[in-house]
CSV table of C-alpha atoms and ligand atoms in Angstrom, one decimal:
chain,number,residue,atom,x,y,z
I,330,UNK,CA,17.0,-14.7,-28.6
I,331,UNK,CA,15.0,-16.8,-25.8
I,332,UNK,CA,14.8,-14.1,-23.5
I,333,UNK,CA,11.8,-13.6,-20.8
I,334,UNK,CA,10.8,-9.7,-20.3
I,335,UNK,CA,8.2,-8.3,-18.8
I,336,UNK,CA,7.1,-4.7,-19.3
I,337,UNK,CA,4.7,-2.8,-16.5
I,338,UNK,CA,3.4,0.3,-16.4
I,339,UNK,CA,0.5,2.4,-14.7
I,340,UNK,CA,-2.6,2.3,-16.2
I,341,UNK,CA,-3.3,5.0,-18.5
I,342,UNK,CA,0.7,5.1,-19.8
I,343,UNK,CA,-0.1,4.1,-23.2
I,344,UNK,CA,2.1,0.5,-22.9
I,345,UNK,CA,-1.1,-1.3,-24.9
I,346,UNK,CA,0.0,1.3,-27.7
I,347,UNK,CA,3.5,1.0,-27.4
I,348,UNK,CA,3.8,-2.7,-27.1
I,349,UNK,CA,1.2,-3.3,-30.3
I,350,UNK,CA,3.7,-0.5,-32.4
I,351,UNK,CA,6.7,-3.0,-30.9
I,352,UNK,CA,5.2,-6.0,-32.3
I,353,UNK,CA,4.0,-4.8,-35.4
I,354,UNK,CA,8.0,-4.4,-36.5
I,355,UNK,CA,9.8,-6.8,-34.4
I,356,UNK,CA,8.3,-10.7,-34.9
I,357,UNK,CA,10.9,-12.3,-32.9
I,358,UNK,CA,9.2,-11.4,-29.7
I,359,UNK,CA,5.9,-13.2,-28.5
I,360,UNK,CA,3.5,-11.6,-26.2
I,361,UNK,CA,1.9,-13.6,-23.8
I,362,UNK,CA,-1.7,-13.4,-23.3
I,363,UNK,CA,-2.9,-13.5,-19.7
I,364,UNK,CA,-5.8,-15.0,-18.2
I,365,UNK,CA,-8.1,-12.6,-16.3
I,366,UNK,CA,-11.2,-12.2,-13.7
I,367,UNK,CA,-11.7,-9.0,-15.3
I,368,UNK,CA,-15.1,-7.9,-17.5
I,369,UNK,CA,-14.3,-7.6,-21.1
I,370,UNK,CA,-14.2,-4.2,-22.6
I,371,UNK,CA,-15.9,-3.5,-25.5
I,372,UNK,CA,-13.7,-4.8,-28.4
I,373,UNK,CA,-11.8,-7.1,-26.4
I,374,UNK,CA,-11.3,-10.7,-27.3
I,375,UNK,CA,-11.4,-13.7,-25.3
I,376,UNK,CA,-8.3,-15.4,-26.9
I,377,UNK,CA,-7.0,-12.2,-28.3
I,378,UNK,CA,-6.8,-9.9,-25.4
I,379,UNK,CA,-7.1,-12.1,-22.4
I,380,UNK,CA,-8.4,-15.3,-21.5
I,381,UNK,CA,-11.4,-14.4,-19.5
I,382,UNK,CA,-12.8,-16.6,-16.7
I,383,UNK,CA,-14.2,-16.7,-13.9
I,384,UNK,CA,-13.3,-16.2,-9.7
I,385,UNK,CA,-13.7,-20.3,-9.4
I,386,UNK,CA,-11.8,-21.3,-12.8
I,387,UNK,CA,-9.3,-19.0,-12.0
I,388,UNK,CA,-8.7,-19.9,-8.6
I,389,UNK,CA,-8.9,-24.0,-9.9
I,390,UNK,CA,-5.5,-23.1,-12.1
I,391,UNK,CA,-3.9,-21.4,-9.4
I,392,UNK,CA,-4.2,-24.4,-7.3
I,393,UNK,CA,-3.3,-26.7,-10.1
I,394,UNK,CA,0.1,-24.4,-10.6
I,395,UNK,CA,-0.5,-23.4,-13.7
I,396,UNK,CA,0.3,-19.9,-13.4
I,397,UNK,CA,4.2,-18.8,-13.3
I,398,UNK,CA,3.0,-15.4,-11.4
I,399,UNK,CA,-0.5,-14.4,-10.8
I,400,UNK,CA,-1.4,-10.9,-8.9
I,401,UNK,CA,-4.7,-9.2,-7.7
I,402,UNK,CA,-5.0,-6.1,-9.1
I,403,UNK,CA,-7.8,-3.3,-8.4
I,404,UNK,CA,-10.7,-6.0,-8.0
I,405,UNK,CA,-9.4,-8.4,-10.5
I,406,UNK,CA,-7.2,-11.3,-10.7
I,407,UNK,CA,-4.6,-11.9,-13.6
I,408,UNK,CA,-2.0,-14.4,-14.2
I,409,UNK,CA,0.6,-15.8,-16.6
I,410,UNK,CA,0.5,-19.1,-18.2
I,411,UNK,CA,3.2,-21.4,-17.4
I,412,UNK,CA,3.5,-23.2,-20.6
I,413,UNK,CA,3.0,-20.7,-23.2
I,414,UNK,CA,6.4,-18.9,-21.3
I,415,UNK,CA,7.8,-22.2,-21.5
I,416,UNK,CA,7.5,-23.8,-24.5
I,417,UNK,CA,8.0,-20.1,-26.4
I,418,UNK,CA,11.4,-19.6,-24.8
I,419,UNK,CA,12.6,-23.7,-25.2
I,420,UNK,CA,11.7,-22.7,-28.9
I,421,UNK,CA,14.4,-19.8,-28.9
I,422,UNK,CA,12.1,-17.1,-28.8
I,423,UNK,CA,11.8,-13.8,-26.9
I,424,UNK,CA,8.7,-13.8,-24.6
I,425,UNK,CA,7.3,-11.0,-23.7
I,426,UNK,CA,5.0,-10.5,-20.7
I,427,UNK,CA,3.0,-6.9,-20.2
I,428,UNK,CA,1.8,-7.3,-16.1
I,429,UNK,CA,1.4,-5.7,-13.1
I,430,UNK,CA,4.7,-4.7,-11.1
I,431,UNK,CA,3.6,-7.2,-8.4
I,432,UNK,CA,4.0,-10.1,-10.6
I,433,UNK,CA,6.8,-8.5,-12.6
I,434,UNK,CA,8.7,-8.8,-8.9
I,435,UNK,CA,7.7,-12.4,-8.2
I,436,UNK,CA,9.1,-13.4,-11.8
I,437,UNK,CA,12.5,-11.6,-10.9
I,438,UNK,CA,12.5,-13.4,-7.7
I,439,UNK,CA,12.3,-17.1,-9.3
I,440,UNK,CA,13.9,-16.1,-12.7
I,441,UNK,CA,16.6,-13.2,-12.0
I,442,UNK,CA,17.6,-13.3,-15.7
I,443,UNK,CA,14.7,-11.8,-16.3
I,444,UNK,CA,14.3,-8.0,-18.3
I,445,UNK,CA,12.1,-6.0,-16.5
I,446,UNK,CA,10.8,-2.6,-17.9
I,447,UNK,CA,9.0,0.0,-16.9
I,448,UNK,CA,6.9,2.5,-18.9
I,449,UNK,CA,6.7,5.6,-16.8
I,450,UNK,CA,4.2,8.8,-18.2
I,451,UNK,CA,6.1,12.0,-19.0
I,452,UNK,CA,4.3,13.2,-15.7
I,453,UNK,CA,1.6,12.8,-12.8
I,454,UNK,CA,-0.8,15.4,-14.7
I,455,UNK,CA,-0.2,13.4,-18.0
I,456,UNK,CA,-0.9,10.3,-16.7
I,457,UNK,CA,-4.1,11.1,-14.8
I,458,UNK,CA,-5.3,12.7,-18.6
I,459,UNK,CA,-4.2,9.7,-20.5
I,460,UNK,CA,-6.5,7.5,-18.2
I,461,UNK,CA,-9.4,10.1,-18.1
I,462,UNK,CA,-9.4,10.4,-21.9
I,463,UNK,CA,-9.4,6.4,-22.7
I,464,UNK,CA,-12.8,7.1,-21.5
I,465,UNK,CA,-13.2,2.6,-20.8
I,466,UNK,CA,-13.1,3.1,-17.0
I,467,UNK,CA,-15.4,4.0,-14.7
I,468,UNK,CA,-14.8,7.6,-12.0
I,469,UNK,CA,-14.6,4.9,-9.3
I,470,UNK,CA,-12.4,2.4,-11.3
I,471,UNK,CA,-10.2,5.3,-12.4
I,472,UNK,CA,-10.0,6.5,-8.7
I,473,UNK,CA,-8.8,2.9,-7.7
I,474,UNK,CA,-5.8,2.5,-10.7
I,475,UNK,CA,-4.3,6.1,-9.5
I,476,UNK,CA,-4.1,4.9,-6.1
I,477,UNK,CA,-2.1,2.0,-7.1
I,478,UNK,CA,0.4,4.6,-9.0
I,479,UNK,CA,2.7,5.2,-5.7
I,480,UNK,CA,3.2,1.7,-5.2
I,481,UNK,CA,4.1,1.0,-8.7
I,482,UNK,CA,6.6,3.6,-8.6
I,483,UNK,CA,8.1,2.3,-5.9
I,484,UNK,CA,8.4,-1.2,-7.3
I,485,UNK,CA,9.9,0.5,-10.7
I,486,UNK,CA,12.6,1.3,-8.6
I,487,UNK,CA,14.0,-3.0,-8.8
I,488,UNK,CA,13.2,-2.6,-12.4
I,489,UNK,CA,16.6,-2.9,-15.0
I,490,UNK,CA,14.8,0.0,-17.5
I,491,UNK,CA,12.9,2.8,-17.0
I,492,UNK,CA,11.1,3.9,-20.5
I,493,UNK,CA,9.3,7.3,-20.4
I,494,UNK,CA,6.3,7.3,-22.8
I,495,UNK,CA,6.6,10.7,-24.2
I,496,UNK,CA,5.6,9.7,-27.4
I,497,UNK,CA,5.2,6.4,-28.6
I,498,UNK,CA,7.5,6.2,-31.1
I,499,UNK,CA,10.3,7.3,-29.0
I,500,UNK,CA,8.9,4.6,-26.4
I,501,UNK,CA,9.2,1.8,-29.4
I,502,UNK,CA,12.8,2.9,-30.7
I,503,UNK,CA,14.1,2.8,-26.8
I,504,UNK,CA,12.0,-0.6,-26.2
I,505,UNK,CA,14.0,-1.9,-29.7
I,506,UNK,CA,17.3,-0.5,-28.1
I,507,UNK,CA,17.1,-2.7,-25.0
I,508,UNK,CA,15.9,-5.7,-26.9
I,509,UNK,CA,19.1,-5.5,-29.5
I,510,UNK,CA,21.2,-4.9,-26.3
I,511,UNK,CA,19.9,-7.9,-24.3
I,512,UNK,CA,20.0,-10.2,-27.5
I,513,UNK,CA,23.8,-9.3,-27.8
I,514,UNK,CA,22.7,-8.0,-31.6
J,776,5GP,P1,-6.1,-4.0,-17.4
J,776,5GP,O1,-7.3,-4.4,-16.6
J,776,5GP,O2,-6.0,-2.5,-17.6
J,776,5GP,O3,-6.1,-4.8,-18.7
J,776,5GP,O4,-4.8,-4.5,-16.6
J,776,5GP,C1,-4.6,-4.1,-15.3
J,776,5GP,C2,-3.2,-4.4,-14.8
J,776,5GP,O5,-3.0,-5.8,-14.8
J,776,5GP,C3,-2.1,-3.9,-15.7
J,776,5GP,O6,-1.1,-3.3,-14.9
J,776,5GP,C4,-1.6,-5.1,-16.5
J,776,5GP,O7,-0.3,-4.9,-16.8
J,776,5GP,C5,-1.8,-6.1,-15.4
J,776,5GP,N1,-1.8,-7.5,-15.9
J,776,5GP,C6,-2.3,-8.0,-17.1
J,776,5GP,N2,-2.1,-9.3,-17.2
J,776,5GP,C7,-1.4,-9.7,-16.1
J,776,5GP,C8,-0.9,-10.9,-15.6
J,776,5GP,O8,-1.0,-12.0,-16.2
J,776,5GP,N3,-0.3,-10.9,-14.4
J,776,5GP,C9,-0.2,-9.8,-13.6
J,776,5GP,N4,0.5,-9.9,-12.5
J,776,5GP,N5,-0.6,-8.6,-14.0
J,776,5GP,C10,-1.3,-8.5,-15.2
């Protein structure tokens, strides 16, 4: 039950969707909330959706090694609490982490037990509409994730799953699948 697992996906997949439809059913798993450089969108939470904070702060945690992976991504920096993954799994929880692939590959790397999934989009043309049609990014912004989209393939490629978002409830029951399966349940 104290698993870590990390789901990634290109922007614009829909994981935000699928991972809140995951939680909503399954509360043995506890998402971590990252802190971020990033602007807030509207709706977004500080505490809820991210920690947001600044360049300096952020930087200040990094060299205080607080972060057990941190990644820049398109402009902004993000990283993963250390003791939120800690505590949760020395509690006998499932943690669940939803980042980049860059940081999903340096978790691997320290913690090789770790799950890591990837949410791929049904296709290219799909993708590029799903990230259009969120309509919370700007052209240029929007230009910037799709470039990162060749990359992340390429990283999905060390990845234990590979979960195509054709619909999100398929998405969820396959998500539930590998969860059952790594839990031995
Ligand atoms: P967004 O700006 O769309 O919320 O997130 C951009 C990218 O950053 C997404 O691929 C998301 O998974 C990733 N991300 C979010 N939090 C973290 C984190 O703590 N670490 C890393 N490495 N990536 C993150």
């Amino acid at each position: 039950m104290n698993k870590l697992f990390v789901i990634s996906g290109s922007s614009g997949v829909g994981k935000g969707t699928v991972i809140k439809q995951l939680l909503k059913t399954n509360n043995n798993i506890k998402l971590s909330i990252s802190t971020t450089t990033r602007n807030p969108r509207e709706g977004e939470i500080n505490g809820v959706h991210y920690f947001f904070t600044t360049r300096d702060d952020f930087m200040k945690a990094v060299n205080q090694d607080e972060f057990i992976e941190w990644a820049e991504f398109s402009g902004n920096c993000y990283g993963t609490k250390k003791d939120f993954v800690e505590n949760t799994l020395k509690n006998g929880q499932n943690v669940l982490l939803e980042i980049d692939t860059q940081g999903a590959l340096q978790i691997k790397e320290k913690m090789p037990e770790t799950i890591l999934i990837f949410i791929a989009p049904p296709s290219m043309e799909e993708l590029k509409k799903r990230l259009i049609g969120r309509g919370t990014e700007s052209e240029e912004a929007i230009q910037k994730r799709l470039s990162c989209v060749e990359k992340e393939q390429e990283n999905s490629k060390k990845y234990d799953y590979i979960v195509i978002n054709d619909t999100v409830e398929n998405a969820v029951l396959k998500l539930e699948e590998i969860f059952r399966k790594e839990n031995n349940e």
